[in-house]
PDB file of C-alpha atoms in Angstrom:
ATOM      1  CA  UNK A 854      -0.383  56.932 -20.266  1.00 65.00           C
ATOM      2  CA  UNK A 855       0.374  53.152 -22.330  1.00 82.00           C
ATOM      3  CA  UNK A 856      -2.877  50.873 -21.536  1.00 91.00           C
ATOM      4  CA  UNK A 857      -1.524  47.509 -21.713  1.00 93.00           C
ATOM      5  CA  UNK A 858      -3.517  44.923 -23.801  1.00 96.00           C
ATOM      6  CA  UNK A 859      -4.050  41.548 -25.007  1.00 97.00           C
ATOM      7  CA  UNK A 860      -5.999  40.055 -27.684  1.00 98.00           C
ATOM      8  CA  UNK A 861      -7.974  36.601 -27.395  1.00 97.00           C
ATOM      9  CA  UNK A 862      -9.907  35.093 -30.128  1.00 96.00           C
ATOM     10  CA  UNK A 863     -10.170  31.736 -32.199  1.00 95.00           C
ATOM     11  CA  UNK A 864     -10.597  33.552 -35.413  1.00 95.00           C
ATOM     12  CA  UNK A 865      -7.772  34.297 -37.030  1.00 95.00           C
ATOM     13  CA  UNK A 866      -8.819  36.930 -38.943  1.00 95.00           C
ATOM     14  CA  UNK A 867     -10.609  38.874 -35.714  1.00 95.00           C
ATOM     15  CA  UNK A 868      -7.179  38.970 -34.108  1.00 95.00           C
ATOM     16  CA  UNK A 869      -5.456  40.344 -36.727  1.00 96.00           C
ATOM     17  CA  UNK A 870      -8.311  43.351 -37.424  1.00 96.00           C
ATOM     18  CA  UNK A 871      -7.928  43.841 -33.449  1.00 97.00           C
ATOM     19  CA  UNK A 872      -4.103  43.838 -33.864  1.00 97.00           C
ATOM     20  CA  UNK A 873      -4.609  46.706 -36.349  1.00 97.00           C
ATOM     21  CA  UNK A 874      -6.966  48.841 -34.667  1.00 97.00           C
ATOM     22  CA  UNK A 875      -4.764  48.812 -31.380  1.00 97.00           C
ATOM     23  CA  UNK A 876      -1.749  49.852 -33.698  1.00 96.00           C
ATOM     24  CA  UNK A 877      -3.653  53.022 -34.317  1.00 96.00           C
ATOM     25  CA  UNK A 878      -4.010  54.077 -31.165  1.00 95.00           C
ATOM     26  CA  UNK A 879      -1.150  55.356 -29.135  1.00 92.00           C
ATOM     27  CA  UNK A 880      -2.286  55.149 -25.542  1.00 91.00           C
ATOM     28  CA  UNK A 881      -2.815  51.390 -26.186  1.00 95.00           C
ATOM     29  CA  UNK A 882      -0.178  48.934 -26.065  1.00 92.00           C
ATOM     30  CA  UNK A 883      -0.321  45.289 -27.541  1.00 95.00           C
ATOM     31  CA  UNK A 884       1.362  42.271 -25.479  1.00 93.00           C
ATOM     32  CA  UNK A 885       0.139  39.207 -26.902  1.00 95.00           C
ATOM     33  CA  UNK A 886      -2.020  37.813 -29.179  1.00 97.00           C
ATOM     34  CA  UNK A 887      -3.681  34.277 -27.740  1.00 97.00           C
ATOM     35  CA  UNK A 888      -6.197  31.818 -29.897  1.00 96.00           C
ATOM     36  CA  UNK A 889      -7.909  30.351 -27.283  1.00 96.00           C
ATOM     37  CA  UNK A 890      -8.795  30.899 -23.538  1.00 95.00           C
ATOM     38  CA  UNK A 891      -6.208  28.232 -22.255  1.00 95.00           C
ATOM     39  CA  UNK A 892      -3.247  30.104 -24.110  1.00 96.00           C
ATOM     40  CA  UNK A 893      -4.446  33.358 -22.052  1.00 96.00           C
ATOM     41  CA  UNK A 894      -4.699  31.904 -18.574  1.00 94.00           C
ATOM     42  CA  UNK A 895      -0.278  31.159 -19.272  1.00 93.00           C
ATOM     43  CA  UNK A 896       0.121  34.281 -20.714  1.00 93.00           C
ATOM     44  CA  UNK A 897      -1.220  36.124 -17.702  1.00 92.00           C
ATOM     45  CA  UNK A 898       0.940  34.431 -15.251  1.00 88.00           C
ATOM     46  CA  UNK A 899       3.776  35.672 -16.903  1.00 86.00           C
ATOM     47  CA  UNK A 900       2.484  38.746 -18.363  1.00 88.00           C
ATOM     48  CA  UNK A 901      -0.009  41.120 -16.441  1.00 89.00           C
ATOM     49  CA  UNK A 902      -2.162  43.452 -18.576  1.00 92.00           C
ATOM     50  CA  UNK A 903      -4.505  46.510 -18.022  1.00 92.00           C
ATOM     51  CA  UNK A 904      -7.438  45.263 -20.428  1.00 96.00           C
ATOM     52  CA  UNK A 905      -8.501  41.752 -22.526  1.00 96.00           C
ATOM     53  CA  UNK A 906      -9.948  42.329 -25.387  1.00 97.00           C
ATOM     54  CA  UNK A 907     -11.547  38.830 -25.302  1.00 95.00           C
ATOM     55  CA  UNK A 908     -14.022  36.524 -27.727  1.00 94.00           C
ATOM     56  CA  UNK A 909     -16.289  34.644 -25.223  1.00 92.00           C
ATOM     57  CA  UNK A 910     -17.003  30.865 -27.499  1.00 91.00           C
ATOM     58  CA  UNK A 911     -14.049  29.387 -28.018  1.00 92.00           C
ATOM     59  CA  UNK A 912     -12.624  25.716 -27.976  1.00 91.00           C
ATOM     60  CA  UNK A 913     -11.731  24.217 -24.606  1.00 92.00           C
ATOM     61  CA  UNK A 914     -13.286  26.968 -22.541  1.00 92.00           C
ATOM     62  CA  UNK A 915     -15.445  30.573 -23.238  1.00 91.00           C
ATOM     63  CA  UNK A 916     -14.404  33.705 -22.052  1.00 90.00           C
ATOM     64  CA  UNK A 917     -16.768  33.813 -19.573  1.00 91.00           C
ATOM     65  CA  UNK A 918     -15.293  30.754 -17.562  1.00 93.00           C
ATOM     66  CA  UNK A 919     -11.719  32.002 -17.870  1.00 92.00           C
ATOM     67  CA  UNK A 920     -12.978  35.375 -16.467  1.00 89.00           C
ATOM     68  CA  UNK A 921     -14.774  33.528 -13.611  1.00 89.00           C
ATOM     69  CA  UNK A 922     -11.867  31.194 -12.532  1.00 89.00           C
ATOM     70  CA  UNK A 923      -9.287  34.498 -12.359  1.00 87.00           C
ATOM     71  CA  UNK A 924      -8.433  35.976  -9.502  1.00 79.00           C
ATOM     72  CA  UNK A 925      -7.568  39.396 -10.000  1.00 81.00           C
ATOM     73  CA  UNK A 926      -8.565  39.547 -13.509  1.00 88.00           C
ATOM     74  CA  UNK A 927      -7.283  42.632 -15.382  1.00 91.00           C
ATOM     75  CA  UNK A 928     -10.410  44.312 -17.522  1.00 93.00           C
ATOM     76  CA  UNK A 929     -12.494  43.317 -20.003  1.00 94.00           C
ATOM     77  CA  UNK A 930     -14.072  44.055 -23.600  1.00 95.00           C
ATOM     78  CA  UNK A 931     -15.770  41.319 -24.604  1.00 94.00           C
ATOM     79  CA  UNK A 932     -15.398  40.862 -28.540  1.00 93.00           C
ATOM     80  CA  UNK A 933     -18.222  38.119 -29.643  1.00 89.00           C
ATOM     81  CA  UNK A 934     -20.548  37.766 -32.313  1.00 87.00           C
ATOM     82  CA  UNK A 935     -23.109  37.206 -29.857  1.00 80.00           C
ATOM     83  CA  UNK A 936     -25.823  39.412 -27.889  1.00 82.00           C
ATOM     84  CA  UNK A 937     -27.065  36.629 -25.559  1.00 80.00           C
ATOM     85  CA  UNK A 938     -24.067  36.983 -23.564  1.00 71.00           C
ATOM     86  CA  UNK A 939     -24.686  40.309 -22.853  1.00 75.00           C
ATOM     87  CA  UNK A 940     -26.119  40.294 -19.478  1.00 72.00           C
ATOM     88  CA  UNK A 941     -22.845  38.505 -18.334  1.00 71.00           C
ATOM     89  CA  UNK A 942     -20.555  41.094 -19.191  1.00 69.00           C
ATOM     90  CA  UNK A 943     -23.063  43.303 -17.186  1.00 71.00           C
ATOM     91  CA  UNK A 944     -22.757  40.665 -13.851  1.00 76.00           C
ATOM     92  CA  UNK A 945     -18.858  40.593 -14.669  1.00 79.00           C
ATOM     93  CA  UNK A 946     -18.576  44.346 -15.103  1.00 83.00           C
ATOM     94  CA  UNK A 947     -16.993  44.214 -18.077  1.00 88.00           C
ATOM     95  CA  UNK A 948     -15.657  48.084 -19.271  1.00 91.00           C
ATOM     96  CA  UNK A 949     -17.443  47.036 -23.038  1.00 93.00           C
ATOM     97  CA  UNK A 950     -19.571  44.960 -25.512  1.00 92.00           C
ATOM     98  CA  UNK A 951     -18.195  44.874 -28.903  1.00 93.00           C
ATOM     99  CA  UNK A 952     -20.438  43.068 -31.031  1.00 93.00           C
ATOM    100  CA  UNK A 953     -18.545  41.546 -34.174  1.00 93.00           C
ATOM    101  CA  UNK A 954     -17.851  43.086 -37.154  1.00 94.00           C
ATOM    102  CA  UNK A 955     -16.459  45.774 -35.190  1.00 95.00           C
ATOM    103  CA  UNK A 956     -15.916  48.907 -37.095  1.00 96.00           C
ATOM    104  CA  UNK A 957     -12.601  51.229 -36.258  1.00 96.00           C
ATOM    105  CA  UNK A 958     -15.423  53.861 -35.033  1.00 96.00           C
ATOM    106  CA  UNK A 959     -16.705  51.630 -32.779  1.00 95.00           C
ATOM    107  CA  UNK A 960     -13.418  50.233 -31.713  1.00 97.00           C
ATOM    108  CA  UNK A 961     -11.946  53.931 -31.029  1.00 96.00           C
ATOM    109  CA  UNK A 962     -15.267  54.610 -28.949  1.00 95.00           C
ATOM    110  CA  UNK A 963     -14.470  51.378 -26.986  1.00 96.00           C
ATOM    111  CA  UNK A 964     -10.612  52.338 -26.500  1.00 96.00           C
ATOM    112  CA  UNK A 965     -11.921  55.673 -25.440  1.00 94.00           C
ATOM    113  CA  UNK A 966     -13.871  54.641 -22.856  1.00 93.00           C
ATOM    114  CA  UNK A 967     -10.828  52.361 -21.248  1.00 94.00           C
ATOM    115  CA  UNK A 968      -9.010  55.372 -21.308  1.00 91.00           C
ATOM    116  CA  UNK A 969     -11.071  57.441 -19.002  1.00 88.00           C
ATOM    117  CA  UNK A 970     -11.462  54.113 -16.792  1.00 88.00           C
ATOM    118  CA  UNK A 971      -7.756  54.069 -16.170  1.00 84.00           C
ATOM    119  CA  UNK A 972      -7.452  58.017 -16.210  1.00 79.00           C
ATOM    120  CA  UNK A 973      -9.593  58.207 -13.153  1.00 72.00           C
ATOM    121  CA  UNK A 974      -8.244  55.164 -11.398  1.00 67.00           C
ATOM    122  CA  UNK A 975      -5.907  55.906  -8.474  1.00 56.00           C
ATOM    123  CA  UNK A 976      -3.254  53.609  -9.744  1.00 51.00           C
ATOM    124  CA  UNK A 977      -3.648  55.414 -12.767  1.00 53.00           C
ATOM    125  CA  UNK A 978      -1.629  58.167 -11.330  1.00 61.00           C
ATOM    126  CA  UNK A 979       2.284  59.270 -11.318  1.00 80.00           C
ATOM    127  CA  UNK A 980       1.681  59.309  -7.064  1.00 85.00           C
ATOM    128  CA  UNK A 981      -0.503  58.386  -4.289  1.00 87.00           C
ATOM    129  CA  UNK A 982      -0.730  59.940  -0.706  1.00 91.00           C
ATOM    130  CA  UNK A 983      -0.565  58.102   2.624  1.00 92.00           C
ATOM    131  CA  UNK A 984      -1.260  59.181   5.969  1.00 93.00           C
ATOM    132  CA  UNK A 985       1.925  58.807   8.583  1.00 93.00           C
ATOM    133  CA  UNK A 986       1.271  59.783  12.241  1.00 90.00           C
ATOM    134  CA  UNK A 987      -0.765  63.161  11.446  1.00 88.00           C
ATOM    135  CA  UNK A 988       0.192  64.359   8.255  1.00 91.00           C
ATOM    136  CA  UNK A 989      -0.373  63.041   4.660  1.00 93.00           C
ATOM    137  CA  UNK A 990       2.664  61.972   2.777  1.00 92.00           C
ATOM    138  CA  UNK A 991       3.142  62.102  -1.364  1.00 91.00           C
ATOM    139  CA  UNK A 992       5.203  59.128  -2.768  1.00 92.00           C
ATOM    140  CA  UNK A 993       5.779  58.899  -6.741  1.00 91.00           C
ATOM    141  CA  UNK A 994       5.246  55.238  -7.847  1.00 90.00           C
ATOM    142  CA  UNK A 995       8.709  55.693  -9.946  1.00 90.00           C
ATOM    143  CA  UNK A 996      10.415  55.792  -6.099  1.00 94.00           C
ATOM    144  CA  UNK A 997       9.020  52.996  -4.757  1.00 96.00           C
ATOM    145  CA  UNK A 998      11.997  49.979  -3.909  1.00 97.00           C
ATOM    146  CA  UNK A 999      10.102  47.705  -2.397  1.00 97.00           C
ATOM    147  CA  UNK A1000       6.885  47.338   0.067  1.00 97.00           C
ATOM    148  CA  UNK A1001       7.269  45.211   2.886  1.00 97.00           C
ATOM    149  CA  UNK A1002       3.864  44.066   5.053  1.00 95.00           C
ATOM    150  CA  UNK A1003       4.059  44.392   8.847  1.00 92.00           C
ATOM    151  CA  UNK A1004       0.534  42.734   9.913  1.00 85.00           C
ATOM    152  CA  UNK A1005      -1.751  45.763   9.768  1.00 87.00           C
ATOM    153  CA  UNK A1006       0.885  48.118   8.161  1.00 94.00           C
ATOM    154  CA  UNK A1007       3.104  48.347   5.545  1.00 95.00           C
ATOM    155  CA  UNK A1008       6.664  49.998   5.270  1.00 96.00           C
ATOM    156  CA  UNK A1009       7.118  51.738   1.596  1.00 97.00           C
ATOM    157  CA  UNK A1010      10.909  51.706   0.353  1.00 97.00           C
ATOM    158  CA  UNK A1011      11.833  54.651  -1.291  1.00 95.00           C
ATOM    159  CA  UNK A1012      15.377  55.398  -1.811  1.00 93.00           C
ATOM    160  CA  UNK A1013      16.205  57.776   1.120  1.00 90.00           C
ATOM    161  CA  UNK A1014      14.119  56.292   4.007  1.00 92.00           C
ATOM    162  CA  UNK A1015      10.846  53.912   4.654  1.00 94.00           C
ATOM    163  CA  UNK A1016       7.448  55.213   5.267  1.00 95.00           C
ATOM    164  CA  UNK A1017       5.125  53.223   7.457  1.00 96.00           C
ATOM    165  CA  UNK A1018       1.068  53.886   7.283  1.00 95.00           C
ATOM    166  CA  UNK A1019      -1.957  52.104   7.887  1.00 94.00           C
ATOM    167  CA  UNK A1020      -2.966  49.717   5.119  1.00 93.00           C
ATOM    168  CA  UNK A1021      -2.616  46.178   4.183  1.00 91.00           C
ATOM    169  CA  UNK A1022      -0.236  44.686   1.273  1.00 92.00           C
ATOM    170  CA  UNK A1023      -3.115  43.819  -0.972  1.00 88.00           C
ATOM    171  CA  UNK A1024      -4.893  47.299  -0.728  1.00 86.00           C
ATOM    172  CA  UNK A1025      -1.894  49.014  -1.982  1.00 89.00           C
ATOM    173  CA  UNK A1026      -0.904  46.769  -4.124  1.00 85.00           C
ATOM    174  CA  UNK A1027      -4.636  47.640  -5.989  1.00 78.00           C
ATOM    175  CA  UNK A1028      -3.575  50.894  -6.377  1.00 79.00           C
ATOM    176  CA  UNK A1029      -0.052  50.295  -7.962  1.00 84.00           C
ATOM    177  CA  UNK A1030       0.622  49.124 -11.977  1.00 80.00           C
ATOM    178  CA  UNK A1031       0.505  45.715 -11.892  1.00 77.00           C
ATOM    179  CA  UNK A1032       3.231  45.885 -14.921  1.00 77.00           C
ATOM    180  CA  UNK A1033       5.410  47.560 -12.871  1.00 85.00           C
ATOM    181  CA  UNK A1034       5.643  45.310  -9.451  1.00 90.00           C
ATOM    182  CA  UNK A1035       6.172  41.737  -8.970  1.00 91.00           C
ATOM    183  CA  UNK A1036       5.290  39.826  -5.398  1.00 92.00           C
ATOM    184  CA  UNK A1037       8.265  37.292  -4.860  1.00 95.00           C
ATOM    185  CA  UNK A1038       6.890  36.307  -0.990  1.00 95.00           C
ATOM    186  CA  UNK A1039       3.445  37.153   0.282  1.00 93.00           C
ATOM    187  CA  UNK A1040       4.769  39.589   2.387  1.00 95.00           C
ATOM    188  CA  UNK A1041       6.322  41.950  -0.472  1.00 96.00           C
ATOM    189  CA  UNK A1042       5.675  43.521  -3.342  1.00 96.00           C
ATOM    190  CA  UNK A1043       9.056  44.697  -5.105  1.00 96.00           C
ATOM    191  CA  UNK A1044       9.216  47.131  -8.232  1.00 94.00           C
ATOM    192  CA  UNK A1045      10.810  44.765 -10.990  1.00 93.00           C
ATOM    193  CA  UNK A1046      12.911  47.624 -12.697  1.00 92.00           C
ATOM    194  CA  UNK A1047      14.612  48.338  -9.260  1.00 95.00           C
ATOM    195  CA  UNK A1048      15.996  44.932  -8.615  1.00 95.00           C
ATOM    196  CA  UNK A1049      19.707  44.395  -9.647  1.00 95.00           C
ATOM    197  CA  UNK A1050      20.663  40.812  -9.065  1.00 95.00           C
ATOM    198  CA  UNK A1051      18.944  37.282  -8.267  1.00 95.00           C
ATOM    199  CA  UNK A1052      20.556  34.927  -6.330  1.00 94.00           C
ATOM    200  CA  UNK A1053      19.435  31.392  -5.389  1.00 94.00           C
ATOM    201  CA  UNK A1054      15.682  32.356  -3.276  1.00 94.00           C
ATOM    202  CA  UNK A1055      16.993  35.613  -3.005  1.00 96.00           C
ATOM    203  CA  UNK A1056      16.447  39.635  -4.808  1.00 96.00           C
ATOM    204  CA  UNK A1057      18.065  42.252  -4.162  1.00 96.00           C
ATOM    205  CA  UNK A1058      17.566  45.448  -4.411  1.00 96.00           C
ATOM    206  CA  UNK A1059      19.976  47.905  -3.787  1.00 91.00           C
ATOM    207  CA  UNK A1060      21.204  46.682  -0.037  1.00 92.00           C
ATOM    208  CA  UNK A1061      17.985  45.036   0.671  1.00 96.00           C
ATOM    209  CA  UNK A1062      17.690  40.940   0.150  1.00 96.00           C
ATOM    210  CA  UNK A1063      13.882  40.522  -0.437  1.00 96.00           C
ATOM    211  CA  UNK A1064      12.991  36.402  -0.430  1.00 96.00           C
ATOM    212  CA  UNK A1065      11.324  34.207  -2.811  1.00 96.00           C
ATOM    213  CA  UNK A1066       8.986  32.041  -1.934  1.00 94.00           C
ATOM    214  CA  UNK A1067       9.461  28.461  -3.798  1.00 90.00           C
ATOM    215  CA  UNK A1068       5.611  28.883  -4.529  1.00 88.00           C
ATOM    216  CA  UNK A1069       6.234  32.441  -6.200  1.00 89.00           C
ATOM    217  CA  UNK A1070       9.795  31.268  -7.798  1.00 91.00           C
ATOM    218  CA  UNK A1071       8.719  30.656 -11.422  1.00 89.00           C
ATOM    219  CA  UNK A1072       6.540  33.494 -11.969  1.00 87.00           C
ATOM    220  CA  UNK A1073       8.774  36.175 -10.613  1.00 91.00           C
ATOM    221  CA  UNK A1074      11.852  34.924 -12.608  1.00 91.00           C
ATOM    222  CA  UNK A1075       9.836  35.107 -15.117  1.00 86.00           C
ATOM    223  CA  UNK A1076       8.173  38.466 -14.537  1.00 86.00           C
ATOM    224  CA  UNK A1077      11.559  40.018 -13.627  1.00 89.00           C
ATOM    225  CA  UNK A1078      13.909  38.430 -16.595  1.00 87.00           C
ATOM    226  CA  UNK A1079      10.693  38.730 -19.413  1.00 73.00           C
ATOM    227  CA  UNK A1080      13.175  37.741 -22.260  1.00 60.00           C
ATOM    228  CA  UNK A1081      16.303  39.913 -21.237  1.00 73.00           C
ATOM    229  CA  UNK A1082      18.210  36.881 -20.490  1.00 76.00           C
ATOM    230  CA  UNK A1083      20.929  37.044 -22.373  1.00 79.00           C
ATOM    231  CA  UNK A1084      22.996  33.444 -22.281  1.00 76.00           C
ATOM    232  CA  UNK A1085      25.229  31.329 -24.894  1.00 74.00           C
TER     233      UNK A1085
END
């Protein structure tokens, strides 16, 4: 299991002793390094992450106010110098406190515990199960299309049929990697390695056309090309 990461701190020096610890440990995965609070809140929009590691005073805003004015914030370990702040990361339910200088030992004690977060999340998982009519049904994440909302259902795409169960768009879309799927329109949620051509407001995936809102249009491009744009 790769824990996707991202480092946030005004110190120079802090990132790149953060940078170095994460490169020792396998299960965690660096992608991005930001100075400052402002340079995070861009980053995320085009690149979700499991965990922050994430300094809380910096200029233009602390990591406490960032954290607050997410949505669907990914994880924290707060990384500060500071023990005042302390009873925030408590309220904000931050996975860790490292207090700076942080030692490797503390560090792999820190990545440790983020591991057996994510170990016993659902999402976590190579499959979920989902009740249809009276039975429970297995589906592996790596089979998923596209998942389409119908009101108080949703219909899963995988590649030999659709399964339609009981739940809402946003409570599965808790449970899947939020690396992995991209939501185009508000009612879909497509898996960004399965789709094999863009086309004005429009994906597709295999013989499905999923749409794209103009609201979402940026940020799935984005999401879906992530550098592999290859142009003269």
């Amino acid at each position: 299991m790769k824990i996707s990461c991202i480092v946030t701190d005004d110190e120079p020096f802090a990132r790149k002793g953060l940078q170095g610890y994460i490169e020792k440990i396998d299960f965690l995965e660096l992608k991005g390094l930001c100075e400052n609070a402002v340079e995070l809140n861009s980053l995320l929009k085009v690149q979700p992450v499991d965990v922050l590691f994430l300094d809380i005073e910096m200029p233009y805003m602390t990591g406490i106010e960032l954290l607050r004015n997410l949505s669907k914030p990914p994880k924290v370990v707060f990384t500060t110098a500071y023990e005042k702040y302390a009873v925030h990361g408590y309220e904000l339910e931050v996975l860790d406190y490292l207090l700076k200088p942080i030692s490797f030992e503390r560090f792999l004690k820190s990545a440790n515990k983020i591991y057996d977060y994510f170990q016993n999340q659902p999402g976590s998982n190579d499959y979920f199960f989902v009740k249809v009519d009276s039975k429970l049904e297995k589906i592996a994440i790596k089979d998923i299309l596209f998942v389409e909302a119908m009101e108080n259902y949703v219909a899963i795409y995988i590649p030999d049929r659709k399964i339609i169960t009981h739940l809402t768009l946003k409570m599965l879309q808790e449970h899947l990697p939020a690396t992995s799927f991209v939501q185009p329109h508000k009612s879909y949620l497509v898996a960004i390695d399965k789709v094999n051509s863009i086309e004005g407001n429009t994906l597709y995936v295999g013989a499905f056309q999923i749409p794209i809102s103009k609201y979402q249009k940026e940020e799935t491009l984005q999401r879906i090309l992530n550098n592999r744009f290859l142009k003269r």
